[in-house]
């Protein structure tokens, strides 16, 4: 059989959807060099606290952090059936002087789990600016269209009018809640620390001849050197697997928020009120050449649905970690944690692309409003008649009868809504005919929507954008596929 890359399964998230930086963050190179960095930091801290480790050994460790022989490590793992020890051996092979002190006093999770936490932290730092970029672009869209009246829906039935910008703020509100949740989870991440086999630090207590304060200081130093403000005070062999559940849950919630938004965009695209980007050479259908399907929004919904369902994996894993730990977490975590971030990253990339190219079609929106506006205006008409001395109950009955007649014309005959014509022809409404243009002005039906948008953008959206402003990249986001 051929050894071509086309003969081997690879995840679509790594080949089609996720960003280069997120894929690197979960790569073997990032993982194994992080392991080596942690072995180096551990040795440095042990030396600083009095263990017999030389500067030459530390230099050798630092100089070889990136010198990973991946093939040799893979062969070693086949023999040892242990990934950490395979890399201890291959690291020692290129560090002959430092080899004897690599992994001194440590257990696998002192390296593997702490490396995983570094990767999770860095993944959040890649994702959050992208989320903020979507917030920024959608905020600009909301501001631009805050006065544009559009038909609001409840139960996907015509309701009162809102504005295009106000509807965008509903999506923004969800994204802001997601940013708040994700940034909290990221801020709460701690280092596992240097805790030893079952979290008791027994091996390190032996290394430091029973000096508990030095053991505590070793934990603190490696934690700070790795860029974390604190470590978990107590652990078993692993950091709490509830942390993984929190991490993936925050991403799954983001998936739900974006799925709702892109579902709305798909509905609006079906009504021809809003269109996502459609390139000149893009093909909407192999058979129906005229089609302009909202494929980007459909992609987001598809991947978001996958992301939303991943949360059951870390929940289940956390629930079955027997006593100090069991190894049935390992394979699941390799799949779930990386895939969750790659999925979240891909939907942020695609959403940004959608938002930067959204088109609004005001004439279609206006035509859709006109179909139902006469019904919505009936309360205004009744109030205007009462102000001219009319009887509210009499006016209500006339409006009810005329509305039913107009509705029958629309539903049974397929004609336009002619309620307004029926009102104009009825002598009863003669006193207010000159007010009808004002009573039917869509801008008078949107209430406080424009002002709500203005204040929401200032008070809630802009602070999120400002938080990430130096890291946001929103211009001309391209999708390879």
Tab-separated table of C-alpha atoms in Angstrom:
chain	number	residue	atom	x	y	z
A	1	UNK	CA	0.000	0.000	0.000
A	2	UNK	CA	1.164	3.548	-0.733
A	3	UNK	CA	2.550	5.698	2.091
A	4	UNK	CA	0.815	8.774	0.725
A	5	UNK	CA	-0.853	11.118	3.199
A	6	UNK	CA	-4.032	10.468	1.242
A	7	UNK	CA	-4.002	6.856	2.434
A	8	UNK	CA	-4.193	7.719	6.137
A	9	UNK	CA	-7.051	9.130	8.180
A	10	UNK	CA	-6.498	12.615	9.555
A	11	UNK	CA	-8.956	14.776	11.473
A	12	UNK	CA	-10.815	17.324	9.322
A	13	UNK	CA	-10.238	19.784	12.144
A	14	UNK	CA	-6.506	19.628	11.471
A	15	UNK	CA	-6.686	19.592	7.669
A	16	UNK	CA	-9.654	21.835	6.841
A	17	UNK	CA	-10.857	24.017	9.653
A	18	UNK	CA	-8.612	24.982	12.581
A	19	UNK	CA	-5.864	27.602	12.583
A	20	UNK	CA	-2.146	26.949	12.268
A	21	UNK	CA	-1.434	28.300	15.742
A	22	UNK	CA	-4.063	26.158	17.434
A	23	UNK	CA	-2.901	23.051	15.590
A	24	UNK	CA	0.671	23.728	16.683
A	25	UNK	CA	-0.457	24.209	20.268
A	26	UNK	CA	-1.696	20.607	20.331
A	27	UNK	CA	1.155	19.205	18.269
A	28	UNK	CA	3.664	16.605	19.391
A	29	UNK	CA	6.427	19.171	19.065
A	30	UNK	CA	4.715	21.541	21.490
A	31	UNK	CA	3.972	18.703	23.922
A	32	UNK	CA	7.395	17.087	23.967
A	33	UNK	CA	9.373	20.328	24.073
A	34	UNK	CA	7.124	21.441	26.938
A	35	UNK	CA	7.979	18.213	28.744
A	36	UNK	CA	11.669	18.992	28.284
A	37	UNK	CA	11.177	22.564	29.466
A	38	UNK	CA	9.510	21.258	32.627
A	39	UNK	CA	12.335	18.796	33.292
A	40	UNK	CA	14.701	21.744	32.926
A	41	UNK	CA	12.688	23.955	35.289
A	42	UNK	CA	12.468	21.137	37.827
A	43	UNK	CA	16.246	20.646	37.737
A	44	UNK	CA	16.818	24.397	38.011
A	45	UNK	CA	14.585	24.702	41.060
A	46	UNK	CA	16.150	21.620	42.655
A	47	UNK	CA	19.610	23.114	42.154
A	48	UNK	CA	18.538	26.451	43.631
A	49	UNK	CA	17.289	24.615	46.706
A	50	UNK	CA	20.552	22.795	47.261
A	51	UNK	CA	20.543	19.549	45.303
A	52	UNK	CA	23.754	18.507	43.577
A	53	UNK	CA	22.966	19.654	40.041
A	54	UNK	CA	25.606	21.557	38.077
A	55	UNK	CA	25.326	24.581	35.824
A	56	UNK	CA	26.752	22.449	33.020
A	57	UNK	CA	23.907	19.963	33.420
A	58	UNK	CA	21.317	22.749	33.322
A	59	UNK	CA	22.906	24.243	30.221
A	60	UNK	CA	22.861	20.879	28.529
A	61	UNK	CA	19.150	20.473	29.321
A	62	UNK	CA	18.321	23.958	28.009
A	63	UNK	CA	20.373	23.532	24.849
A	64	UNK	CA	18.521	20.344	23.936
A	65	UNK	CA	14.917	21.313	24.665
A	66	UNK	CA	14.148	21.550	20.947
A	67	UNK	CA	16.450	18.715	19.903
A	68	UNK	CA	13.749	16.048	19.876
A	69	UNK	CA	14.341	12.808	17.982
A	70	UNK	CA	10.701	11.920	17.364
A	71	UNK	CA	11.462	8.643	15.600
A	72	UNK	CA	13.736	7.446	18.388
A	73	UNK	CA	11.143	8.391	20.999
A	74	UNK	CA	8.453	6.462	19.126
A	75	UNK	CA	10.678	3.368	18.967
A	76	UNK	CA	11.485	3.717	22.661
A	77	UNK	CA	7.783	3.939	23.527
A	78	UNK	CA	7.135	0.699	21.642
A	79	UNK	CA	9.597	-0.956	24.000
A	80	UNK	CA	8.625	0.722	27.272
A	81	UNK	CA	4.907	1.173	26.621
A	82	UNK	CA	5.341	4.426	28.539
A	83	UNK	CA	5.395	7.776	26.783
A	84	UNK	CA	7.036	9.813	29.544
A	85	UNK	CA	9.847	7.306	30.115
A	86	UNK	CA	10.420	7.010	26.376
A	87	UNK	CA	11.133	10.724	26.287
A	88	UNK	CA	13.222	10.620	29.460
A	89	UNK	CA	15.460	8.129	27.662
A	90	UNK	CA	15.657	10.071	24.384
A	91	UNK	CA	16.296	13.339	26.248
A	92	UNK	CA	19.034	11.657	28.264
A	93	UNK	CA	20.576	10.329	25.043
A	94	UNK	CA	21.323	13.879	23.891
A	95	UNK	CA	22.173	15.103	27.406
A	96	UNK	CA	24.822	12.621	28.594
A	97	UNK	CA	25.943	14.808	31.477
A	98	UNK	CA	22.451	15.770	32.645
A	99	UNK	CA	20.872	12.392	31.952
A	100	UNK	CA	21.214	11.093	35.520
A	101	UNK	CA	19.212	13.994	37.028
A	102	UNK	CA	16.376	14.198	34.455
A	103	UNK	CA	12.998	13.539	36.158
A	104	UNK	CA	14.681	13.469	39.566
A	105	UNK	CA	12.049	12.707	42.224
A	106	UNK	CA	9.217	13.195	39.744
A	107	UNK	CA	6.312	11.073	38.606
A	108	UNK	CA	4.831	11.118	35.119
A	109	UNK	CA	2.057	13.550	36.026
A	110	UNK	CA	4.575	16.046	37.411
A	111	UNK	CA	5.516	16.426	33.760
A	112	UNK	CA	2.551	15.281	31.653
A	113	UNK	CA	-0.249	16.931	33.607
A	114	UNK	CA	1.607	20.196	34.074
A	115	UNK	CA	2.398	20.258	30.357
A	116	UNK	CA	-1.282	19.681	29.601
A	117	UNK	CA	-2.201	22.666	31.766
A	118	UNK	CA	0.301	24.834	29.909
A	119	UNK	CA	-1.232	23.730	26.608
A	120	UNK	CA	-4.764	24.448	27.870
A	121	UNK	CA	-3.716	27.882	29.112
A	122	UNK	CA	-2.076	28.705	25.792
A	123	UNK	CA	-5.103	27.399	23.887
A	124	UNK	CA	-7.336	29.812	25.787
A	125	UNK	CA	-4.915	32.620	24.957
A	126	UNK	CA	-5.223	31.769	21.267
A	127	UNK	CA	-9.014	31.451	21.357
A	128	UNK	CA	-10.088	34.434	23.465
A	129	UNK	CA	-8.764	37.168	21.113
A	130	UNK	CA	-10.589	35.461	18.246
A	131	UNK	CA	-13.798	35.516	20.250
A	132	UNK	CA	-13.186	39.193	21.014
A	133	UNK	CA	-12.580	39.808	17.301
A	134	UNK	CA	-16.008	38.396	16.517
A	135	UNK	CA	-17.480	40.597	19.256
A	136	UNK	CA	-15.786	43.653	17.752
A	137	UNK	CA	-16.950	43.004	14.188
A	138	UNK	CA	-20.480	42.104	15.241
A	139	UNK	CA	-20.586	45.212	17.432
A	140	UNK	CA	-19.710	47.369	14.445
A	141	UNK	CA	-22.462	45.653	12.457
A	142	UNK	CA	-24.970	46.302	15.250
A	143	UNK	CA	-24.007	49.964	15.431
A	144	UNK	CA	-24.324	50.401	11.664
A	145	UNK	CA	-27.828	48.905	11.599
A	146	UNK	CA	-29.207	50.024	14.954
A	147	UNK	CA	-31.955	52.110	13.302
A	148	UNK	CA	-32.905	49.679	10.515
A	149	UNK	CA	-36.358	48.353	11.390
A	150	UNK	CA	-36.954	44.672	10.750
A	151	UNK	CA	-39.671	42.184	11.494
A	152	UNK	CA	-39.195	40.507	14.864
A	153	UNK	CA	-40.276	36.931	15.441
A	154	UNK	CA	-41.483	34.829	18.326
A	155	UNK	CA	-42.078	31.108	17.634
A	156	UNK	CA	-40.858	32.042	14.127
A	157	UNK	CA	-44.141	33.889	13.702
A	158	UNK	CA	-44.201	37.635	12.943
A	159	UNK	CA	-44.222	39.659	16.148
A	160	UNK	CA	-43.398	43.290	16.914
A	161	UNK	CA	-40.717	45.117	14.980
A	162	UNK	CA	-37.150	45.331	16.216
A	163	UNK	CA	-34.019	46.565	14.430
A	164	UNK	CA	-31.296	44.645	12.663
A	165	UNK	CA	-28.779	46.099	15.104
A	166	UNK	CA	-30.848	45.149	18.147
A	167	UNK	CA	-31.115	41.562	16.927
A	168	UNK	CA	-27.336	41.498	16.486
A	169	UNK	CA	-27.047	42.563	20.106
A	170	UNK	CA	-28.882	39.410	21.147
A	171	UNK	CA	-26.092	37.424	19.499
A	172	UNK	CA	-23.518	39.723	21.056
A	173	UNK	CA	-24.965	39.214	24.512
A	174	UNK	CA	-24.416	35.467	24.181
A	175	UNK	CA	-20.836	35.955	22.983
A	176	UNK	CA	-20.079	38.310	25.850
A	177	UNK	CA	-21.422	35.799	28.361
A	178	UNK	CA	-19.189	33.189	26.741
A	179	UNK	CA	-16.140	35.449	26.973
A	180	UNK	CA	-16.844	36.064	30.635
A	181	UNK	CA	-17.183	32.350	31.321
A	182	UNK	CA	-14.150	31.270	29.276
A	183	UNK	CA	-11.892	34.007	30.637
A	184	UNK	CA	-12.882	33.029	34.184
A	185	UNK	CA	-12.013	29.386	33.535
A	186	UNK	CA	-8.707	30.488	32.027
A	187	UNK	CA	-7.931	32.741	34.999
A	188	UNK	CA	-8.805	29.962	37.447
A	189	UNK	CA	-6.416	27.467	35.843
A	190	UNK	CA	-3.694	26.414	38.237
A	191	UNK	CA	-0.544	24.373	37.851
A	192	UNK	CA	-0.673	20.809	39.131
A	193	UNK	CA	2.645	21.549	40.717
A	194	UNK	CA	5.373	19.149	41.803
A	195	UNK	CA	3.365	16.709	43.890
A	196	UNK	CA	4.838	13.262	43.248
A	197	UNK	CA	3.224	9.887	42.735
A	198	UNK	CA	-0.011	10.186	44.706
A	199	UNK	CA	0.175	13.881	45.471
A	200	UNK	CA	1.954	13.464	48.835
A	201	UNK	CA	5.370	14.751	47.633
A	202	UNK	CA	6.987	11.844	49.501
A	203	UNK	CA	9.845	11.446	47.000
A	204	UNK	CA	10.738	15.134	47.230
A	205	UNK	CA	10.608	15.045	51.011
A	206	UNK	CA	13.257	12.305	50.818
A	207	UNK	CA	15.360	14.309	48.360
A	208	UNK	CA	15.392	17.259	50.753
A	209	UNK	CA	15.994	15.138	53.846
A	210	UNK	CA	12.633	15.769	55.427
A	211	UNK	CA	12.653	19.561	54.901
A	212	UNK	CA	8.977	20.229	54.142
A	213	UNK	CA	9.533	23.942	53.555
A	214	UNK	CA	11.975	23.181	50.753
A	215	UNK	CA	9.445	20.805	49.213
A	216	UNK	CA	6.844	23.567	49.315
A	217	UNK	CA	9.303	26.023	47.839
A	218	UNK	CA	10.192	23.587	45.044
A	219	UNK	CA	6.503	23.366	44.151
A	220	UNK	CA	6.155	27.157	44.229
A	221	UNK	CA	9.292	27.830	42.191
A	222	UNK	CA	8.486	25.453	39.366
A	223	UNK	CA	4.937	26.799	39.328
A	224	UNK	CA	6.173	30.398	38.945
A	225	UNK	CA	8.826	29.442	36.396
A	226	UNK	CA	6.096	27.799	34.296
A	227	UNK	CA	4.107	31.037	34.323
A	228	UNK	CA	1.334	30.124	36.752
A	229	UNK	CA	0.474	32.195	39.832
A	230	UNK	CA	-0.450	29.137	41.910
A	231	UNK	CA	-0.758	25.366	41.934
A	232	UNK	CA	-3.581	23.196	43.218
A	233	UNK	CA	-3.061	22.824	46.956
A	234	UNK	CA	-3.890	19.125	46.979
A	235	UNK	CA	-3.953	16.574	44.184
A	236	UNK	CA	-3.961	12.856	43.699
A	237	UNK	CA	-1.693	11.659	40.969
A	238	UNK	CA	-3.360	14.045	38.516
A	239	UNK	CA	-4.739	17.540	38.646
A	240	UNK	CA	-8.519	17.451	39.295
A	241	UNK	CA	-10.232	16.097	36.191
A	242	UNK	CA	-13.169	18.334	37.025
A	243	UNK	CA	-10.946	21.064	35.576
A	244	UNK	CA	-11.138	19.380	32.158
A	245	UNK	CA	-14.918	19.285	32.484
A	246	UNK	CA	-14.956	23.017	33.231
A	247	UNK	CA	-12.692	23.746	30.281
A	248	UNK	CA	-14.671	21.764	27.726
A	249	UNK	CA	-17.983	22.934	29.190
A	250	UNK	CA	-17.005	26.564	28.596
A	251	UNK	CA	-16.190	25.730	24.983
A	252	UNK	CA	-19.406	23.747	24.546
A	253	UNK	CA	-21.415	26.730	25.770
A	254	UNK	CA	-19.635	28.858	23.183
A	255	UNK	CA	-20.652	26.268	20.606
A	256	UNK	CA	-24.294	26.600	21.647
A	257	UNK	CA	-24.175	30.398	21.423
A	258	UNK	CA	-22.629	30.406	17.973
A	259	UNK	CA	-24.942	27.639	16.763
A	260	UNK	CA	-27.958	29.772	17.719
A	261	UNK	CA	-26.521	32.800	15.958
A	262	UNK	CA	-25.683	30.966	12.746
A	263	UNK	CA	-29.067	29.245	12.769
A	264	UNK	CA	-30.627	32.722	12.844
A	265	UNK	CA	-28.408	33.771	9.945
A	266	UNK	CA	-29.511	30.718	7.991
A	267	UNK	CA	-33.172	31.587	8.589
A	268	UNK	CA	-32.581	35.191	7.558
A	269	UNK	CA	-30.692	34.028	4.469
A	270	UNK	CA	-33.718	31.923	3.557
A	271	UNK	CA	-35.835	35.083	3.809
A	272	UNK	CA	-33.271	37.005	1.693
A	273	UNK	CA	-32.880	39.634	4.408
A	274	UNK	CA	-29.228	38.924	5.201
A	275	UNK	CA	-26.576	37.128	3.181
A	276	UNK	CA	-23.239	35.688	4.217
A	277	UNK	CA	-20.181	36.089	1.942
A	278	UNK	CA	-20.487	34.389	-1.430
A	279	UNK	CA	-17.427	34.430	-3.655
A	280	UNK	CA	-17.633	35.016	-7.433
A	281	UNK	CA	-16.390	31.508	-8.218
A	282	UNK	CA	-18.310	29.776	-5.429
A	283	UNK	CA	-20.778	27.029	-6.396
A	284	UNK	CA	-23.901	26.701	-4.289
A	285	UNK	CA	-25.190	23.473	-5.809
A	286	UNK	CA	-23.911	20.929	-8.316
A	287	UNK	CA	-27.384	20.796	-9.884
A	288	UNK	CA	-29.050	24.121	-9.093
A	289	UNK	CA	-26.647	26.722	-10.445
A	290	UNK	CA	-28.613	29.659	-9.052
A	291	UNK	CA	-28.252	28.656	-5.409
A	292	UNK	CA	-26.338	30.698	-2.835
A	293	UNK	CA	-26.436	28.444	0.193
A	294	UNK	CA	-25.287	29.815	3.573
A	295	UNK	CA	-22.599	27.116	3.710
A	296	UNK	CA	-20.356	28.954	6.168
A	297	UNK	CA	-23.141	29.265	8.727
A	298	UNK	CA	-24.037	25.646	8.104
A	299	UNK	CA	-20.427	24.667	8.739
A	300	UNK	CA	-20.388	26.569	12.008
A	301	UNK	CA	-23.570	24.838	13.141
A	302	UNK	CA	-22.185	21.465	12.138
A	303	UNK	CA	-18.896	21.819	14.032
A	304	UNK	CA	-20.574	23.593	16.956
A	305	UNK	CA	-22.940	20.653	17.349
A	306	UNK	CA	-19.910	18.356	17.600
A	307	UNK	CA	-18.319	20.688	20.148
A	308	UNK	CA	-21.479	20.881	22.243
A	309	UNK	CA	-21.549	17.103	22.594
A	310	UNK	CA	-17.901	16.720	23.613
A	311	UNK	CA	-18.613	17.876	27.154
A	312	UNK	CA	-19.923	14.452	28.143
A	313	UNK	CA	-16.410	13.007	27.782
A	314	UNK	CA	-14.631	14.988	30.527
A	315	UNK	CA	-17.713	14.738	32.732
A	316	UNK	CA	-17.631	10.968	32.472
A	317	UNK	CA	-13.864	10.867	32.915
A	318	UNK	CA	-14.003	12.993	36.066
A	319	UNK	CA	-16.686	10.743	37.525
A	320	UNK	CA	-14.659	7.524	37.252
A	321	UNK	CA	-11.233	8.581	38.524
A	322	UNK	CA	-10.882	5.924	41.214
A	323	UNK	CA	-9.284	7.118	44.429
A	324	UNK	CA	-5.959	8.812	43.526
A	325	UNK	CA	-6.384	8.122	39.768
A	326	UNK	CA	-6.932	5.523	37.068
A	327	UNK	CA	-5.509	5.501	33.557
A	328	UNK	CA	-8.760	5.291	31.625
A	329	UNK	CA	-8.633	9.087	31.365
A	330	UNK	CA	-5.551	9.158	29.139
A	331	UNK	CA	-6.753	8.136	25.669
A	332	UNK	CA	-10.027	10.008	26.086
A	333	UNK	CA	-8.260	13.223	27.080
A	334	UNK	CA	-5.879	12.987	24.112
A	335	UNK	CA	-8.928	13.079	21.865
A	336	UNK	CA	-11.350	15.317	23.713
A	337	UNK	CA	-9.260	18.261	24.903
A	338	UNK	CA	-7.517	18.870	21.599
A	339	UNK	CA	-10.648	18.358	19.514
A	340	UNK	CA	-12.660	20.741	21.709
A	341	UNK	CA	-10.195	23.579	21.210
A	342	UNK	CA	-9.678	22.845	17.514
A	343	UNK	CA	-13.462	22.854	17.039
A	344	UNK	CA	-13.895	26.095	18.986
A	345	UNK	CA	-11.037	27.674	17.060
A	346	UNK	CA	-12.502	26.653	13.714
A	347	UNK	CA	-15.949	28.059	14.464
A	348	UNK	CA	-14.397	31.352	15.576
A	349	UNK	CA	-12.406	31.576	12.336
A	350	UNK	CA	-15.460	30.846	10.216
A	351	UNK	CA	-17.705	33.151	12.214
A	352	UNK	CA	-15.234	36.015	11.813
A	353	UNK	CA	-15.205	35.414	8.071
A	354	UNK	CA	-19.011	35.476	7.997
A	355	UNK	CA	-19.282	38.661	10.046
A	356	UNK	CA	-16.750	40.536	7.952
A	357	UNK	CA	-18.789	39.832	4.813
A	358	UNK	CA	-22.404	40.045	5.994
A	359	UNK	CA	-24.749	41.768	3.561
A	360	UNK	CA	-28.059	43.335	4.578
A	361	UNK	CA	-30.880	43.783	2.062
A	362	UNK	CA	-33.064	46.676	3.330
A	363	UNK	CA	-35.565	46.547	0.463
A	364	UNK	CA	-36.372	42.908	1.138
A	365	UNK	CA	-36.633	43.679	4.845
A	366	UNK	CA	-38.995	46.567	4.084
A	367	UNK	CA	-41.160	44.404	1.841
A	368	UNK	CA	-41.438	41.753	4.532
A	369	UNK	CA	-42.446	44.411	7.048
A	370	UNK	CA	-45.122	45.745	4.728
A	371	UNK	CA	-46.788	42.337	4.595
A	372	UNK	CA	-47.684	42.435	8.290
A	373	UNK	CA	-47.320	46.060	9.358
A	374	UNK	CA	-51.013	46.884	8.843
A	375	UNK	CA	-51.904	44.253	11.444
A	376	UNK	CA	-49.290	45.616	13.862
A	377	UNK	CA	-50.581	49.154	13.366
A	378	UNK	CA	-54.124	48.323	14.438
A	379	UNK	CA	-53.532	49.242	18.085
A	380	UNK	CA	-52.110	52.609	17.031
A	381	UNK	CA	-55.148	53.153	14.800
A	382	UNK	CA	-57.549	52.319	17.636
A	383	UNK	CA	-55.786	54.754	19.964
A	384	UNK	CA	-55.847	57.487	17.312
A	385	UNK	CA	-59.611	56.983	16.812
A	386	UNK	CA	-60.291	57.156	20.560
A	387	UNK	CA	-58.373	60.453	20.699
A	388	UNK	CA	-60.816	61.737	18.071
A	389	UNK	CA	-63.781	60.774	20.245
A	390	UNK	CA	-64.349	57.266	18.974
A	391	UNK	CA	-65.541	54.346	21.100
A	392	UNK	CA	-62.693	51.929	21.743
A	393	UNK	CA	-64.924	48.837	21.658
A	394	UNK	CA	-66.663	49.843	18.432
A	395	UNK	CA	-63.316	50.607	16.772
A	396	UNK	CA	-61.855	47.336	17.990
A	397	UNK	CA	-64.727	45.364	16.455
A	398	UNK	CA	-64.398	47.104	13.101
A	399	UNK	CA	-60.647	46.464	13.064
A	400	UNK	CA	-61.205	42.825	14.011
A	401	UNK	CA	-63.653	42.218	11.168
A	402	UNK	CA	-61.491	44.006	8.584
A	403	UNK	CA	-58.367	42.143	9.796
A	404	UNK	CA	-60.031	38.767	9.407
A	405	UNK	CA	-61.123	39.681	5.887
A	406	UNK	CA	-57.591	40.809	4.982
A	407	UNK	CA	-56.051	37.692	6.526
A	408	UNK	CA	-58.395	35.508	4.496
A	409	UNK	CA	-57.327	37.311	1.330
A	410	UNK	CA	-53.651	36.701	2.140
A	411	UNK	CA	-54.015	33.056	3.143
A	412	UNK	CA	-56.698	31.788	0.764
A	413	UNK	CA	-56.120	33.936	-2.304
A	414	UNK	CA	-52.362	34.513	-1.986
A	415	UNK	CA	-52.781	38.257	-2.355
A	416	UNK	CA	-51.013	41.055	-0.490
A	417	UNK	CA	-52.276	42.302	2.830
A	418	UNK	CA	-54.989	44.848	1.934
A	419	UNK	CA	-56.076	45.758	5.467
A	420	UNK	CA	-54.917	49.334	5.004
A	421	UNK	CA	-57.008	49.697	1.847
A	422	UNK	CA	-60.038	48.373	3.711
A	423	UNK	CA	-59.507	50.891	6.512
A	424	UNK	CA	-59.111	53.779	4.066
A	425	UNK	CA	-62.376	52.833	2.320
A	426	UNK	CA	-64.360	52.596	5.564
A	427	UNK	CA	-65.944	56.021	6.367
A	428	UNK	CA	-65.667	55.279	10.083
A	429	UNK	CA	-61.895	55.930	9.933
A	430	UNK	CA	-62.130	59.194	7.982
A	431	UNK	CA	-61.073	61.360	11.002
A	432	UNK	CA	-57.591	59.819	11.126
A	433	UNK	CA	-56.757	59.137	7.484
A	434	UNK	CA	-54.251	61.987	7.410
A	435	UNK	CA	-52.373	60.314	10.327
A	436	UNK	CA	-51.993	56.945	8.628
A	437	UNK	CA	-48.524	57.597	7.128
A	438	UNK	CA	-47.173	58.387	10.604
A	439	UNK	CA	-49.083	55.527	12.235
A	440	UNK	CA	-47.546	53.131	9.701
A	441	UNK	CA	-43.965	54.429	9.881
A	442	UNK	CA	-41.830	51.377	10.836
A	443	UNK	CA	-39.450	53.534	12.869
A	444	UNK	CA	-42.244	54.257	15.322
A	445	UNK	CA	-42.627	50.541	16.086
A	446	UNK	CA	-39.081	49.750	17.267
A	447	UNK	CA	-39.378	51.330	20.692
A	448	UNK	CA	-36.051	51.928	22.441
A	449	UNK	CA	-34.111	49.489	20.253
A	450	UNK	CA	-31.665	52.058	18.757
A	451	UNK	CA	-30.862	53.521	22.168
A	452	UNK	CA	-30.525	50.058	23.692
A	453	UNK	CA	-27.969	49.188	21.033
A	454	UNK	CA	-26.003	52.369	21.659
A	455	UNK	CA	-25.785	51.868	25.402
A	456	UNK	CA	-25.155	48.118	25.172
A	457	UNK	CA	-22.231	48.638	22.813
A	458	UNK	CA	-20.718	51.262	25.068
A	459	UNK	CA	-21.277	49.572	28.410
A	460	UNK	CA	-20.796	45.881	27.642
A	461	UNK	CA	-19.268	45.324	24.209
A	462	UNK	CA	-16.503	47.916	24.168
A	463	UNK	CA	-14.938	46.771	27.477
A	464	UNK	CA	-14.562	43.248	26.059
A	465	UNK	CA	-13.005	44.596	22.861
A	466	UNK	CA	-10.639	46.842	24.829
A	467	UNK	CA	-9.499	43.872	26.895
A	468	UNK	CA	-8.042	42.161	23.820
A	469	UNK	CA	-7.564	45.069	21.440
A	470	UNK	CA	-3.825	44.561	20.912
A	471	UNK	CA	-4.365	40.887	19.965
A	472	UNK	CA	-7.455	41.155	17.764
A	473	UNK	CA	-7.033	40.417	14.073
A	474	UNK	CA	-10.230	41.040	12.134
A	475	UNK	CA	-9.289	42.314	8.702
A	476	UNK	CA	-10.017	40.166	5.668
A	477	UNK	CA	-10.164	36.841	7.452
A	478	UNK	CA	-9.686	34.183	4.786
A	479	UNK	CA	-10.839	30.594	4.738
A	480	UNK	CA	-8.759	28.108	2.793
A	481	UNK	CA	-11.777	25.858	2.327
